[in-house]
């Protein structure tokens, strides 16, 4: 895969073509073997299983500023190549305009979207892999997204999200019990928290999960949140690493 960029002298050249092409070849092989058991990376899934949620889905989201130059055609090419690196070669939708270019793939098993948007003159890349099944594959997709970011020199954040639903409105004690049990399962230590009906979020750190962010000098790599979906009459539980940047 090669991402097209314009040089300062004009024209078009392939940026890190060899690296990207190699990454694509690797990703095609990875897609065949993705989701193989990886015991050392099963911590968040084991912890989330203690929530006893009825329905569990998962997401990997990567976001960062992307220094790509060129016209819409160049950006379309870049987005297509990223879809290709994720193992999606066809049967996807593409939308292009001055403000953004994105590709999306919808299936019974999930949803993938690669978006390149212009904000205040800067380009931002967002990759989302949303799985309805086989959530144990999330770490594999996280690694793919991180490899894409590394190959293209994109500085940003890549997060994993698990979402589960429980019928009815859980009270404060029930939500706290589930959250504390998940953090304990991870051998985590609570860093900061807010537990009330409007905002229920707990930030923690565990050495069992690689990577972290720092907030006020303290490490964080686990975020448990919950909310109530009134329309569905369900309590929604989230477990994210390192933090939950979604609306909840």
Tab-separated table of C-alpha atoms in Angstrom:
chain	number	residue	atom	x	y	z
A	1	UNK	CA	0.000	0.000	0.000
A	2	UNK	CA	1.328	3.427	-0.827
A	3	UNK	CA	-0.064	6.700	0.407
A	4	UNK	CA	0.208	9.426	-2.208
A	5	UNK	CA	1.544	12.776	-1.109
A	6	UNK	CA	2.661	15.851	-3.020
A	7	UNK	CA	6.244	16.941	-2.663
A	8	UNK	CA	7.272	20.515	-2.031
A	9	UNK	CA	8.547	20.588	-5.630
A	10	UNK	CA	5.224	19.468	-7.051
A	11	UNK	CA	4.286	16.166	-8.612
A	12	UNK	CA	3.341	13.026	-6.754
A	13	UNK	CA	5.420	10.398	-5.024
A	14	UNK	CA	4.894	7.254	-3.020
A	15	UNK	CA	5.553	7.729	0.669
A	16	UNK	CA	7.363	4.843	2.320
A	17	UNK	CA	6.064	2.584	-0.443
A	18	UNK	CA	8.155	-0.405	0.555
A	19	UNK	CA	7.139	-0.241	4.216
A	20	UNK	CA	3.462	0.167	3.425
A	21	UNK	CA	3.460	-2.566	0.791
A	22	UNK	CA	5.086	-4.930	3.265
A	23	UNK	CA	2.525	-4.012	5.881
A	24	UNK	CA	-0.300	-4.837	3.465
A	25	UNK	CA	1.175	-8.226	2.640
A	26	UNK	CA	1.460	-8.918	6.366
A	27	UNK	CA	-2.105	-7.765	6.968
A	28	UNK	CA	-3.478	-10.080	4.299
A	29	UNK	CA	-1.814	-12.994	6.055
A	30	UNK	CA	-2.996	-11.692	9.428
A	31	UNK	CA	-6.595	-11.593	8.274
A	32	UNK	CA	-6.446	-15.331	7.632
A	33	UNK	CA	-5.221	-16.083	11.140
A	34	UNK	CA	-6.764	-13.195	13.038
A	35	UNK	CA	-8.656	-14.068	16.206
A	36	UNK	CA	-6.364	-16.912	17.183
A	37	UNK	CA	-6.240	-17.295	20.958
A	38	UNK	CA	-3.903	-14.862	22.665
A	39	UNK	CA	-3.959	-15.639	26.350
A	40	UNK	CA	-1.765	-12.770	27.511
A	41	UNK	CA	-4.153	-10.261	25.938
A	42	UNK	CA	-7.391	-11.685	27.291
A	43	UNK	CA	-7.460	-9.605	30.477
A	44	UNK	CA	-10.158	-7.090	29.559
A	45	UNK	CA	-12.411	-9.806	28.151
A	46	UNK	CA	-12.088	-11.868	31.322
A	47	UNK	CA	-12.824	-8.786	33.403
A	48	UNK	CA	-15.797	-7.784	31.287
A	49	UNK	CA	-17.267	-11.275	31.564
A	50	UNK	CA	-17.839	-10.566	35.266
A	51	UNK	CA	-20.423	-7.907	34.316
A	52	UNK	CA	-22.844	-10.637	33.145
A	53	UNK	CA	-24.088	-8.405	30.329
A	54	UNK	CA	-26.651	-9.875	27.967
A	55	UNK	CA	-25.210	-8.468	24.746
A	56	UNK	CA	-21.584	-7.522	24.173
A	57	UNK	CA	-20.048	-5.628	21.258
A	58	UNK	CA	-16.589	-4.170	20.778
A	59	UNK	CA	-14.825	-1.361	18.960
A	60	UNK	CA	-11.323	-0.304	18.030
A	61	UNK	CA	-11.000	3.399	17.228
A	62	UNK	CA	-7.837	5.156	16.089
A	63	UNK	CA	-7.719	8.938	15.650
A	64	UNK	CA	-4.883	11.283	14.768
A	65	UNK	CA	-3.640	14.146	12.606
A	66	UNK	CA	-2.495	12.984	9.175
A	67	UNK	CA	-0.030	15.101	7.184
A	68	UNK	CA	-1.273	14.205	3.727
A	69	UNK	CA	-1.408	16.647	0.830
A	70	UNK	CA	-3.177	16.461	-2.495
A	71	UNK	CA	-6.558	16.624	-4.121
A	72	UNK	CA	-9.639	14.533	-3.430
A	73	UNK	CA	-8.404	11.766	-5.735
A	74	UNK	CA	-5.188	11.451	-3.722
A	75	UNK	CA	-7.153	11.271	-0.475
A	76	UNK	CA	-9.530	8.673	-1.913
A	77	UNK	CA	-6.504	6.584	-2.832
A	78	UNK	CA	-5.101	6.892	0.682
A	79	UNK	CA	-8.379	5.866	2.324
A	80	UNK	CA	-8.803	2.904	-0.039
A	81	UNK	CA	-5.289	1.722	0.781
A	82	UNK	CA	-6.009	1.825	4.499
A	83	UNK	CA	-9.156	-0.250	3.935
A	84	UNK	CA	-6.955	-2.643	1.971
A	85	UNK	CA	-4.489	-2.836	4.875
A	86	UNK	CA	-7.413	-3.804	7.125
A	87	UNK	CA	-8.157	-6.692	4.782
A	88	UNK	CA	-11.147	-5.105	2.991
A	89	UNK	CA	-10.578	-5.100	-0.766
A	90	UNK	CA	-14.084	-4.717	-2.192
A	91	UNK	CA	-17.810	-4.330	-1.516
A	92	UNK	CA	-17.445	-1.103	0.455
A	93	UNK	CA	-19.057	2.306	0.024
A	94	UNK	CA	-17.075	5.485	-0.617
A	95	UNK	CA	-18.206	9.081	-0.050
A	96	UNK	CA	-16.122	12.078	-1.156
A	97	UNK	CA	-16.500	15.828	-0.770
A	98	UNK	CA	-14.280	18.801	0.015
A	99	UNK	CA	-14.632	18.334	3.781
A	100	UNK	CA	-14.066	14.584	4.009
A	101	UNK	CA	-13.438	11.304	2.259
A	102	UNK	CA	-14.474	8.021	3.826
A	103	UNK	CA	-14.994	4.350	3.052
A	104	UNK	CA	-17.306	2.101	5.020
A	105	UNK	CA	-18.111	-1.587	5.022
A	106	UNK	CA	-21.297	-2.886	6.645
A	107	UNK	CA	-21.914	-6.574	7.340
A	108	UNK	CA	-23.830	-8.823	9.703
A	109	UNK	CA	-20.700	-9.185	11.821
A	110	UNK	CA	-19.842	-5.516	12.163
A	111	UNK	CA	-18.914	-2.202	10.624
A	112	UNK	CA	-15.643	-0.659	9.426
A	113	UNK	CA	-15.125	3.003	8.561
A	114	UNK	CA	-11.980	4.846	7.477
A	115	UNK	CA	-12.475	8.613	7.412
A	116	UNK	CA	-10.136	11.405	6.352
A	117	UNK	CA	-11.605	14.783	7.334
A	118	UNK	CA	-10.383	18.356	6.994
A	119	UNK	CA	-10.689	20.553	10.062
A	120	UNK	CA	-9.341	24.099	10.029
A	121	UNK	CA	-6.915	23.253	7.251
A	122	UNK	CA	-5.569	20.081	8.886
A	123	UNK	CA	-6.359	16.493	7.922
A	124	UNK	CA	-7.455	14.004	10.563
A	125	UNK	CA	-7.682	10.242	10.117
A	126	UNK	CA	-10.228	8.151	11.992
A	127	UNK	CA	-10.350	4.365	11.756
A	128	UNK	CA	-13.206	2.493	13.418
A	129	UNK	CA	-13.709	-1.271	13.559
A	130	UNK	CA	-17.021	-2.157	15.234
A	131	UNK	CA	-17.560	-5.862	15.933
A	132	UNK	CA	-20.906	-7.424	16.804
A	133	UNK	CA	-19.348	-10.855	17.092
A	134	UNK	CA	-15.868	-12.250	17.758
A	135	UNK	CA	-14.925	-9.408	20.087
A	136	UNK	CA	-11.854	-11.434	21.033
A	137	UNK	CA	-10.422	-10.186	17.713
A	138	UNK	CA	-10.223	-6.612	19.001
A	139	UNK	CA	-6.575	-6.826	20.048
A	140	UNK	CA	-5.635	-8.061	16.574
A	141	UNK	CA	-7.400	-5.143	14.930
A	142	UNK	CA	-5.852	-2.759	17.444
A	143	UNK	CA	-2.434	-3.977	16.355
A	144	UNK	CA	-3.341	-3.489	12.692
A	145	UNK	CA	-4.478	0.087	13.341
A	146	UNK	CA	-1.346	0.853	15.358
A	147	UNK	CA	0.816	-0.497	12.522
A	148	UNK	CA	-0.974	1.756	10.037
A	149	UNK	CA	-0.432	4.775	12.291
A	150	UNK	CA	3.241	3.899	12.786
A	151	UNK	CA	3.882	3.346	9.076
A	152	UNK	CA	2.336	6.697	8.189
A	153	UNK	CA	3.854	8.640	11.068
A	154	UNK	CA	0.455	9.460	12.554
A	155	UNK	CA	0.508	10.578	16.174
A	156	UNK	CA	-2.812	9.847	17.790
A	157	UNK	CA	-4.750	7.551	20.067
A	158	UNK	CA	-5.912	3.978	19.519
A	159	UNK	CA	-8.504	2.680	21.986
A	160	UNK	CA	-10.427	-0.544	22.602
A	161	UNK	CA	-14.033	-0.434	23.787
A	162	UNK	CA	-16.267	-3.200	25.113
A	163	UNK	CA	-19.966	-2.420	25.469
A	164	UNK	CA	-22.524	-4.577	27.241
A	165	UNK	CA	-26.198	-4.148	28.087
A	166	UNK	CA	-28.249	-5.263	31.071
A	167	UNK	CA	-32.040	-5.125	31.092
A	168	UNK	CA	-33.489	-2.445	33.358
A	169	UNK	CA	-32.055	0.515	35.248
A	170	UNK	CA	-29.356	-0.567	37.676
A	171	UNK	CA	-29.083	1.506	40.833
A	172	UNK	CA	-25.924	3.098	42.211
A	173	UNK	CA	-24.938	0.100	44.310
A	174	UNK	CA	-25.381	-2.352	41.430
A	175	UNK	CA	-23.387	-0.228	38.982
A	176	UNK	CA	-20.630	0.288	41.543
A	177	UNK	CA	-20.483	-3.430	42.298
A	178	UNK	CA	-20.044	-4.341	38.621
A	179	UNK	CA	-17.419	-1.642	38.029
A	180	UNK	CA	-15.404	-2.527	41.120
A	181	UNK	CA	-15.494	-6.211	40.233
A	182	UNK	CA	-14.132	-5.555	36.729
A	183	UNK	CA	-11.317	-3.378	38.040
A	184	UNK	CA	-10.462	-5.940	40.713
A	185	UNK	CA	-10.338	-8.684	38.064
A	186	UNK	CA	-7.739	-6.586	36.232
A	187	UNK	CA	-5.757	-6.030	39.457
A	188	UNK	CA	-6.360	-2.349	38.837
A	189	UNK	CA	-6.049	0.595	41.179
A	190	UNK	CA	-8.576	3.430	40.947
A	191	UNK	CA	-6.966	6.762	40.025
A	192	UNK	CA	-10.013	9.026	39.990
A	193	UNK	CA	-13.766	8.570	39.771
A	194	UNK	CA	-17.177	10.188	39.586
A	195	UNK	CA	-20.103	8.019	40.622
A	196	UNK	CA	-23.524	9.587	40.292
A	197	UNK	CA	-26.630	9.147	38.162
A	198	UNK	CA	-25.552	11.638	35.488
A	199	UNK	CA	-21.851	10.827	35.205
A	200	UNK	CA	-20.627	7.393	36.270
A	201	UNK	CA	-16.995	6.975	35.262
A	202	UNK	CA	-13.988	5.370	36.926
A	203	UNK	CA	-10.386	5.740	35.768
A	204	UNK	CA	-7.860	3.135	36.883
A	205	UNK	CA	-4.422	1.747	36.143
A	206	UNK	CA	-3.227	-1.838	35.899
A	207	UNK	CA	0.152	-3.266	34.972
A	208	UNK	CA	-1.667	-6.164	33.279
A	209	UNK	CA	-2.438	-3.978	30.250
A	210	UNK	CA	0.296	-2.546	28.052
A	211	UNK	CA	0.343	1.184	27.491
A	212	UNK	CA	-1.250	4.089	29.314
A	213	UNK	CA	-1.904	7.799	29.173
A	214	UNK	CA	-1.006	10.323	31.842
A	215	UNK	CA	-3.402	12.714	33.526
A	216	UNK	CA	-2.037	15.151	36.092
A	217	UNK	CA	1.065	12.982	36.259
A	218	UNK	CA	-0.838	9.762	36.968
A	219	UNK	CA	-1.051	6.694	34.726
A	220	UNK	CA	-4.453	5.621	33.375
A	221	UNK	CA	-5.237	2.676	31.103
A	222	UNK	CA	-8.667	1.460	32.237
A	223	UNK	CA	-11.935	3.386	32.078
A	224	UNK	CA	-15.235	1.903	33.275
A	225	UNK	CA	-18.365	3.933	32.538
A	226	UNK	CA	-22.092	3.305	32.581
A	227	UNK	CA	-25.275	5.032	31.491
A	228	UNK	CA	-28.973	4.298	31.141
A	229	UNK	CA	-30.645	3.929	27.737
A	230	UNK	CA	-34.188	5.003	28.559
A	231	UNK	CA	-35.616	4.111	25.139
A	232	UNK	CA	-34.386	0.516	25.382
A	233	UNK	CA	-34.748	0.310	29.176
A	234	UNK	CA	-31.197	-0.989	29.457
A	235	UNK	CA	-28.150	-0.108	31.515
A	236	UNK	CA	-25.105	0.225	29.262
A	237	UNK	CA	-21.709	-0.771	30.665
A	238	UNK	CA	-18.448	0.241	28.959
A	239	UNK	CA	-14.924	-0.982	29.582
A	240	UNK	CA	-12.314	0.925	27.583
A	241	UNK	CA	-8.547	1.022	27.400
A	242	UNK	CA	-6.924	3.439	27.818
A	243	UNK	CA	-9.983	5.752	28.084
A	244	UNK	CA	-13.513	6.120	26.722
A	245	UNK	CA	-13.757	9.004	24.247
A	246	UNK	CA	-17.250	8.061	23.068
A	247	UNK	CA	-20.478	9.776	24.023
A	248	UNK	CA	-22.229	7.794	26.751
